[in-house]
Amino acid sequence: MNIFVQRLFLTLLAIPYTTSSPTHQKGAEPATAPPGLPPLNDIITHANSRPGGACCAALSYILGPKVVYPLSVGYNTTAASFWSLQEQSVVPSCVVEPVSTRDVSAAIFVLSSLSIYTKFNDQCKFAIKGGGHTPQKGAANQPGGVTIDLGALKQVDVSADRKKTSVGSGTRWVDVYTKLDAQGLAIPGGRVAIVGVGGLVTGGGISFFSGRTGFVCDSVINYELVLPFGKIINVNASSSPDLFKALKGGSNNFGVVTRFDFKTFESGRFWGGEVIYPITTLSQQLAAFVGLAGAQPYDEYAALIHNYVYIDDNWFILNNYEYTKVPAEPYPPVFKPFTDIQPQTANTMRVSNLTDFTLELAVNSGASKRALFITLTHGLSASLMTEIYQIADTALQPIKLAAGLVYSLSFQPLPTAITTKSNANSLGLDTRDGNLVLTLITVSWTSATDDAAVNAAANAWYKDAKSASVKAGLSNEYVYLNYAAPGQDPIAGYGAGNQANLRAVSRKYDPLQVFQKAVPGAFKL
């Protein structure tokens, strides 16, 4: 048996009887093996009988068919479920497909233990996949290591008093809304049906209800969390207020969330849809945007995504309007400056349910292609937004002929009505920031040969747009994590104080820094 395998199984033998580390801190319990760990000799017997290295072998023997390997149906299904082709192309040594929180606990115990005692060998590095919608390579899929696919954790359970909904972290929003719509209920969540629950919520999250409820994470009242070394805890404002706040924007840095409990409210059918306009209406559009986003008071029922889309050598404007007041109020005054603009080349405005509106946005997100996001936050100004559009058009020119290119610039209101709903998150926004605009470039294309050029164009846009916002005195350092590109630092964008708090919480609950060193995907502290 090679030295790596020997060390691996000595780890499994030793870890239940030791503390997490010599620097064990309050809040980090001694590591205890989850129930049902097989005898060590049996694990050793199977260690060399599986592909993918000793870490996958240990996981395979403990979890059996819940660990799948390249060319198997389960492995291929996980690969195909990622949204971007970059993530689909990643080849982990094995995929863990847990069907319960206990399965996740067992996997995290093994991977944490082996990561420490093998000095974070690449075989034991792991990724956590919810819906798999983050586009960058390696965000939720670990090359040469282990990917934990939470897709089977998809329960949606409403409490008897209809005030709480418990949602598995592998659920997609369409499945949440389908169940809640049927009961006349709602929770704040993703606006695109195919997006997963886990990543969106731990990154903050924006919903159609944000004017009333703030960020999506602000409506979470409890997290079921698997800590490093597999301990399962419930995290809420009473049990662990420091960790509770850290999970609200802290991404995958503290453990694996297996269930979210959301505050739930009565809802129903409301007015919404999308309207397409020619690019010649730009100045009218931006005047309407500033009027809506800067209104005092902000209309808490209004949700707007204002998009400039380039496809087939043509720019056009596509606006998504949702007005979540129930009973439905078609064409409310807050949207009149937009809906009065003519001409309109398409209009789907209607009264419908939340599921339907998120399915409409899912169609716009398209089939699997290569993709990237890059984002910027700035103050509210029609002249700055006009300049940012012009910068986007300039940055586009070198990649106009990229195969399958779809290029969009989106502006979304981020008023104080949203950012000040809660001070119990880690995002770092307050009234001093004023009314903001969340700006996003999304690019999709089909050929890997265009990757370098597309990335260069996106970075050029960011550099010039950021400079324009600084020059205008409207720059803001907040970076929305769910839109961030590789190389951006959303955690630092929360502010030095919040970043320091997140790091302190990490050291308390993960003193050996497993989720900083063994989970390289997404954004680290």
XYZ file of C-alpha atoms in Angstrom:
525
model
C 0.000 0.000 0.000
C 1.443 3.405 -0.936
C 2.235 5.976 1.727
C -0.707 8.179 0.712
C -3.206 5.355 1.281
C -1.554 4.414 4.580
C -1.804 8.013 5.784
C -5.397 8.236 4.629
C -6.549 5.280 6.697
C -4.462 6.150 9.721
C -6.347 9.428 9.581
C -9.694 7.661 9.611
C -8.559 5.597 12.575
C -7.136 8.516 14.557
C -9.488 11.394 14.008
C -12.479 10.217 16.118
C -10.285 10.197 19.220
C -8.611 13.578 18.762
C -9.620 17.196 18.883
C -9.699 19.124 15.641
C -6.212 20.504 16.173
C -3.746 21.689 18.823
C -5.267 25.143 18.347
C -8.819 23.929 18.946
C -11.050 26.905 19.729
C -14.385 27.476 21.368
C -17.107 26.740 18.827
C -15.163 23.956 17.103
C -16.136 20.666 18.715
C -13.780 17.662 18.805
C -14.029 15.771 15.531
C -16.280 12.724 15.871
C -16.897 10.218 13.121
C -20.497 10.146 11.886
C -22.455 6.975 12.721
C -21.928 3.940 10.513
C -18.274 4.324 9.549
C -17.128 0.873 8.303
C -14.301 -1.025 10.023
C -10.874 0.231 9.063
C -9.708 -3.119 7.674
C -12.691 -3.290 5.349
C -11.957 0.206 4.038
C -8.308 -0.724 3.451
C -9.371 -3.810 1.508
C -11.356 -1.638 -0.895
C -8.846 1.225 -1.102
C -7.035 0.060 -4.204
C -10.048 -1.490 -5.915
C -11.566 1.791 -7.064
C -10.449 4.379 -9.615
C -9.866 7.988 -8.687
C -7.427 7.701 -5.788
C -7.658 6.856 -2.115
C -10.052 9.682 -1.174
C -12.645 8.565 -3.705
C -12.030 4.963 -2.611
C -12.779 5.800 1.022
C -15.898 7.732 0.057
C -17.029 4.931 -2.232
C -16.795 2.248 0.424
C -18.559 4.374 3.031
C -21.315 5.707 0.740
C -21.448 2.873 -1.808
C -23.336 3.684 -5.016
C -23.759 7.289 -3.897
C -20.213 7.813 -5.204
C -20.033 7.678 -8.996
C -17.150 7.662 -11.448
C -16.396 8.879 -14.988
C -18.523 7.311 -17.747
C -21.274 6.264 -15.314
C -24.806 7.573 -15.813
C -24.811 9.465 -12.528
C -21.461 11.107 -13.189
C -22.532 12.187 -16.681
C -25.850 13.502 -15.357
C -24.053 15.727 -12.856
C -21.658 16.991 -15.531
C -24.513 17.882 -17.878
C -26.448 19.712 -15.153
C -23.969 22.595 -14.929
C -25.138 25.726 -16.735
C -21.879 26.714 -18.426
C -19.755 24.625 -20.757
C -16.687 25.626 -18.733
C -18.070 23.840 -15.668
C -19.318 20.907 -17.750
C -15.776 20.372 -19.006
C -14.279 19.868 -15.516
C -13.359 16.247 -14.724
C -13.481 15.359 -11.012
C -12.147 11.952 -9.986
C -15.536 11.093 -8.512
C -18.880 12.647 -7.672
C -20.673 12.169 -4.365
C -24.471 12.104 -4.656
C -25.820 12.367 -1.089
C -29.498 11.762 -0.462
C -29.531 13.006 3.141
C -27.755 15.358 5.490
C -26.130 12.317 7.126
C -24.594 11.403 3.778
C -23.164 14.903 3.479
C -21.835 14.631 7.033
C -20.056 11.361 6.266
C -18.498 12.776 3.105
C -17.333 15.972 4.834
C -15.865 13.980 7.718
C -13.780 11.863 5.352
C -12.699 14.756 3.142
C -11.862 17.056 6.057
C -9.855 14.374 7.822
C -7.920 13.351 4.761
C -7.314 16.915 3.642
C -5.617 17.737 6.929
C -3.488 14.626 7.204
C -2.423 14.642 3.565
C -1.634 18.377 3.675
C -4.465 19.233 1.297
C -3.518 16.824 -1.457
C -5.387 17.597 -4.671
C -7.145 14.197 -4.602
C -9.133 15.290 -1.546
C -9.971 18.828 -2.593
C -13.694 19.141 -3.124
C -16.424 21.335 -4.543
C -20.041 21.777 -3.488
C -22.673 21.918 -6.228
C -26.201 23.174 -5.710
C -27.768 24.265 -8.999
C -24.433 24.769 -10.769
C -25.289 28.137 -12.316
C -22.031 29.976 -11.521
C -20.239 29.980 -14.880
C -16.526 30.008 -14.066
C -14.567 26.792 -14.281
C -14.084 25.138 -10.909
C -16.650 27.221 -9.026
C -18.671 24.142 -8.042
C -16.844 21.292 -9.785
C -13.397 20.139 -8.641
C -10.856 19.051 -11.290
C -9.082 15.876 -10.226
C -10.815 15.886 -6.855
C -14.321 15.333 -5.507
C -17.563 17.099 -6.434
C -20.441 16.845 -3.961
C -23.697 17.185 -5.912
C -26.522 18.213 -3.570
C -29.179 17.778 -6.260
C -31.084 15.093 -4.336
C -31.575 17.421 -1.341
C -34.657 19.031 -2.817
C -37.365 18.958 -0.189
C -39.833 21.855 0.013
C -41.799 21.605 3.260
C -44.252 24.212 4.546
C -44.903 24.397 8.288
C -48.387 23.790 9.670
C -48.834 27.491 10.452
C -47.686 28.427 6.897
C -45.052 30.826 8.267
C -41.934 28.789 7.468
C -40.748 26.900 4.392
C -37.833 24.479 4.656
C -35.944 24.048 1.399
C -33.157 21.602 0.567
C -30.026 23.262 -0.733
C -30.038 21.243 -3.962
C -33.491 22.474 -4.969
C -34.012 24.691 -7.994
C -36.266 27.693 -7.579
C -38.839 26.429 -10.064
C -39.602 23.504 -7.750
C -39.946 25.801 -4.741
C -42.319 28.160 -6.505
C -44.431 25.422 -8.077
C -45.241 24.069 -4.620
C -45.774 27.449 -2.978
C -47.871 28.920 -5.795
C -50.320 26.055 -5.348
C -50.759 27.066 -1.701
C -50.992 30.828 -2.199
C -47.624 31.360 -0.514
C -44.239 32.816 -1.419
C -40.694 33.235 -0.183
C -38.048 35.591 -1.559
C -35.837 33.696 -3.994
C -34.196 33.564 -7.386
C -35.743 35.234 -10.410
C -34.571 32.581 -12.885
C -36.345 29.234 -12.521
C -33.349 27.002 -13.229
C -31.007 28.622 -10.691
C -30.272 26.596 -7.554
C -31.240 27.635 -4.056
C -27.920 27.070 -2.261
C -25.535 29.319 -4.153
C -27.985 32.159 -4.629
C -28.878 32.399 -0.934
C -25.346 32.090 0.462
C -24.244 34.827 -1.967
C -26.934 37.243 -0.743
C -29.597 36.903 -3.406
C -31.991 39.370 -5.042
C -35.660 38.562 -5.588
C -38.780 40.134 -7.043
C -39.758 40.828 -3.416
C -36.518 42.572 -2.396
C -38.178 45.983 -2.082
C -40.218 44.526 0.775
C -37.906 41.890 2.207
C -34.328 42.907 1.350
C -31.790 40.390 0.125
C -32.918 36.782 -0.089
C -30.573 35.822 2.757
C -32.387 38.308 5.028
C -35.430 36.000 5.003
C -33.530 32.921 6.172
C -34.354 32.194 9.830
C -32.347 28.990 10.203
C -29.653 27.035 8.372
C -28.959 23.325 8.725
C -25.186 23.223 8.316
C -22.562 20.486 8.104
C -19.377 21.828 9.659
C -15.843 20.668 8.845
C -15.400 17.086 10.131
C -19.109 16.399 9.677
C -20.885 17.815 12.700
C -24.506 18.773 11.871
C -25.861 21.912 13.560
C -28.753 24.327 13.214
C -27.624 27.929 12.876
C -29.930 30.782 13.781
C -29.916 34.123 15.561
C -30.208 32.449 18.960
C -27.902 29.448 18.587
C -24.895 30.994 16.837
C -25.438 34.669 15.972
C -21.910 35.136 14.636
C -22.140 32.189 12.254
C -25.731 33.077 11.354
C -24.592 36.502 10.138
C -21.556 35.039 8.366
C -23.707 32.662 6.328
C -25.663 35.637 4.984
C -23.275 36.476 2.150
C -20.342 34.269 3.176
C -20.779 31.766 0.335
C -19.257 28.281 0.796
C -16.665 29.303 3.381
C -18.087 27.803 6.589
C -19.474 24.376 5.771
C -22.173 22.806 3.630
C -25.692 24.181 4.055
C -28.110 21.300 3.572
C -31.374 23.108 4.393
C -32.652 26.689 4.538
C -35.688 27.703 6.617
C -37.370 30.801 5.163
C -39.912 33.239 6.515
C -42.999 32.678 4.373
C -45.868 34.990 3.486
C -49.244 34.921 1.761
C -49.082 35.788 -1.929
C -50.816 35.110 -5.223
C -50.912 36.090 -8.872
C -49.386 39.442 -9.759
C -48.552 41.566 -12.822
C -45.308 41.164 -14.714
C -43.543 40.231 -17.928
C -41.108 41.733 -20.381
C -41.121 44.428 -23.054
C -38.600 44.858 -25.887
C -37.731 48.263 -27.342
C -35.318 49.554 -30.001
C -31.999 50.985 -28.801
C -33.117 54.427 -30.003
C -35.220 54.741 -26.826
C -32.112 54.677 -24.591
C -32.363 58.216 -23.204
C -36.057 57.784 -22.312
C -35.281 54.451 -20.676
C -32.544 55.813 -18.452
C -34.642 58.797 -17.390
C -37.387 56.352 -16.374
C -34.865 54.145 -14.554
C -33.493 57.017 -12.482
C -37.024 58.149 -11.647
C -38.021 54.701 -10.397
C -34.782 53.862 -8.571
C -34.455 57.263 -6.908
C -38.074 57.732 -5.872
C -38.747 58.651 -2.247
C -40.346 56.557 -1.004
C -39.303 53.659 -3.201
C -42.279 51.570 -4.366
C -41.576 48.334 -2.495
C -43.657 46.232 -4.900
C -41.618 47.200 -7.974
C -38.903 44.947 -9.407
C -36.970 45.910 -12.545
C -34.209 44.365 -14.642
C -33.142 46.798 -17.376
C -31.145 45.036 -20.120
C -29.218 46.138 -23.216
C -28.787 43.068 -25.407
C -26.517 42.591 -28.414
C -27.197 39.677 -30.738
C -26.906 39.218 -34.510
C -25.218 42.599 -35.009
C -28.038 44.457 -33.286
C -28.579 46.179 -29.925
C -32.035 46.262 -28.362
C -33.486 46.945 -24.897
C -35.307 44.239 -22.939
C -36.967 45.185 -19.658
C -38.371 42.763 -17.099
C -41.079 44.359 -14.948
C -42.699 42.689 -11.963
C -45.154 44.347 -9.609
C -45.750 41.944 -6.747
C -48.776 43.566 -5.152
C -51.692 41.194 -4.589
C -54.436 41.463 -5.786
C -52.709 42.162 -9.081
C -52.418 45.765 -10.241
C -51.712 45.843 -14.002
C -49.724 48.772 -15.372
C -49.102 50.504 -12.027
C -48.042 54.172 -12.034
C -44.462 53.356 -11.008
C -43.842 51.672 -14.380
C -45.801 54.171 -16.511
C -42.675 56.102 -17.641
C -41.422 52.800 -19.103
C -44.636 51.349 -20.466
C -45.490 54.621 -22.209
C -42.291 54.429 -24.271
C -42.871 53.548 -27.920
C -42.272 51.696 -30.123
C -42.423 48.304 -28.418
C -41.388 45.361 -30.559
C -42.626 42.706 -28.095
C -44.751 42.765 -24.951
C -45.615 39.830 -22.666
C -47.101 41.815 -19.759
C -49.747 39.784 -17.959
C -51.106 38.640 -14.614
C -49.617 35.292 -13.671
C -47.786 33.446 -10.909
C -44.219 33.502 -9.663
C -43.323 30.200 -11.320
C -44.361 31.502 -14.730
C -42.357 34.714 -14.479
C -39.183 32.874 -13.441
C -39.601 30.420 -16.299
C -39.753 33.391 -18.676
C -36.388 34.621 -17.418
C -34.982 31.098 -17.671
C -35.714 31.124 -21.407
C -33.643 34.297 -21.710
C -30.701 32.637 -19.926
C -30.421 30.196 -22.827
C -29.066 26.695 -23.313
C -25.612 25.618 -22.157
C -22.855 27.697 -23.726
C -19.594 29.186 -22.571
C -20.434 32.075 -20.269
C -19.119 34.747 -17.956
C -20.403 37.369 -15.540
C -18.603 40.507 -14.403
C -20.180 43.159 -12.208
C -19.897 46.698 -10.910
C -21.818 48.728 -8.318
C -22.192 52.498 -8.554
C -24.432 55.413 -7.724
C -27.569 56.426 -9.590
C -26.936 58.653 -12.627
C -28.382 58.613 -16.141
C -25.247 60.220 -17.575
C -22.963 57.618 -15.958
C -25.206 54.785 -17.143
C -25.134 56.192 -20.672
C -21.340 56.247 -20.529
C -21.246 52.675 -19.200
C -23.392 51.550 -22.143
C -21.024 53.306 -24.549
C -18.059 51.602 -22.869
C -19.841 48.262 -23.262
C -20.346 48.896 -26.965
C -16.658 49.771 -27.395
C -15.526 46.674 -25.460
C -17.782 44.541 -27.642
C -16.160 45.469 -30.956
C -13.188 43.016 -30.891
C -15.491 40.033 -30.190
C -18.493 40.820 -32.397
C -17.709 37.869 -34.652
C -17.290 35.320 -31.852
C -19.363 32.239 -32.638
C -22.777 32.197 -30.951
C -22.170 35.518 -29.214
C -24.857 36.992 -26.958
C -23.703 40.048 -25.001
C -25.781 41.965 -22.505
C -25.477 44.875 -20.112
C -27.959 44.922 -17.226
C -28.817 47.654 -14.755
C -30.804 46.835 -11.606
C -31.935 49.255 -8.893
C -30.329 48.656 -5.501
C -32.022 51.354 -3.410
C -31.715 51.822 0.328
C -35.178 50.252 0.560
C -33.433 46.948 -0.213
C -30.006 47.405 1.353
C -31.263 48.563 4.755
C -33.931 45.939 5.393
C -31.540 44.052 7.694
C -28.306 44.708 9.539
C -27.913 40.992 10.247
C -26.123 40.106 7.016
C -22.458 40.394 6.069
C -22.874 42.415 2.870
C -21.760 45.737 4.328
C -24.374 48.046 2.789
C -26.241 50.753 4.717
C -27.925 54.142 4.280
C -24.567 55.866 3.769
C -24.263 54.127 0.394
C -27.429 55.794 -0.883
C -29.388 54.463 -3.836
C -27.143 52.230 -5.926
C -27.191 50.495 -9.293
C -26.113 46.897 -9.675
C -24.544 46.592 -13.133
C -23.743 43.323 -14.880
C -22.123 42.218 -18.117
C -23.154 38.728 -19.237
C -21.509 37.118 -22.258
C -22.220 33.717 -23.778
C -20.481 32.130 -26.756
C -19.809 28.669 -28.172
C -16.120 28.208 -29.012
C -13.234 27.854 -26.560
C -10.990 29.527 -29.136
C -12.738 32.810 -28.283
C -12.224 32.507 -24.505
C -9.199 34.785 -24.253
C -10.725 37.516 -26.398
C -14.061 37.436 -24.567
C -12.397 37.595 -21.170
C -10.195 40.470 -22.325
C -13.239 42.367 -23.581
C -15.090 41.876 -20.279
C -12.090 43.039 -18.278
C -11.654 46.063 -20.525
C -15.290 47.000 -19.936
C -14.854 46.677 -16.176
C -11.671 48.744 -16.060
C -13.162 51.615 -18.055
C -16.593 51.490 -16.406
C -15.040 51.481 -12.945
C -12.857 54.454 -13.922
C -15.925 56.311 -15.185
C -17.775 55.704 -11.908
C -14.766 56.915 -9.898
C -14.453 60.029 -12.056
C -18.147 60.753 -11.546
C -17.756 60.376 -7.777
C -20.233 57.496 -7.810
C -18.045 54.425 -7.322
C -19.014 51.861 -4.689
C -16.842 48.930 -3.594
C -19.684 46.450 -3.076
C -19.412 43.485 -5.471
C -22.481 41.241 -5.694
C -20.968 37.794 -5.159
C -23.392 35.926 -7.412
C -22.349 38.081 -10.388
C -18.628 38.309 -9.643
C -15.954 37.249 -12.127
C -12.731 35.414 -11.337
C -10.299 38.051 -10.163
C -12.980 40.139 -8.474
C -13.089 40.086 -4.662
C -16.667 40.306 -3.384
C -15.688 39.464 0.204
C -13.341 42.469 0.351
C -16.185 44.522 -1.126
C -18.187 43.935 2.061
C -15.746 46.254 3.830
C -12.720 45.634 6.028
C -14.771 45.187 9.195
C -17.091 42.591 7.698
C -14.205 40.746 6.078
C -12.384 40.621 9.400
C -15.517 39.289 11.113
C -15.931 36.597 8.471
C -12.332 35.494 8.925
C -12.763 35.391 12.712
C -15.886 33.245 12.393
C -14.036 30.954 10.005
C -11.181 30.487 12.479
C -13.661 29.751 15.270
C -15.737 27.103 13.487
C -13.062 25.839 11.087
C -9.763 26.261 12.980
C -7.865 24.050 10.526
C -9.270 26.106 7.617
C -10.597 23.122 5.681
C -13.091 25.229 3.745
C -10.393 27.773 2.842
C -7.787 25.268 1.661
C -9.658 22.143 0.559
C -12.566 23.937 -1.167
C -10.854 26.200 -3.714
C -13.949 27.061 -5.742
C -15.876 30.338 -5.520
C -14.572 33.231 -3.415
C -12.403 32.749 -0.347
C -12.150 34.965 2.715
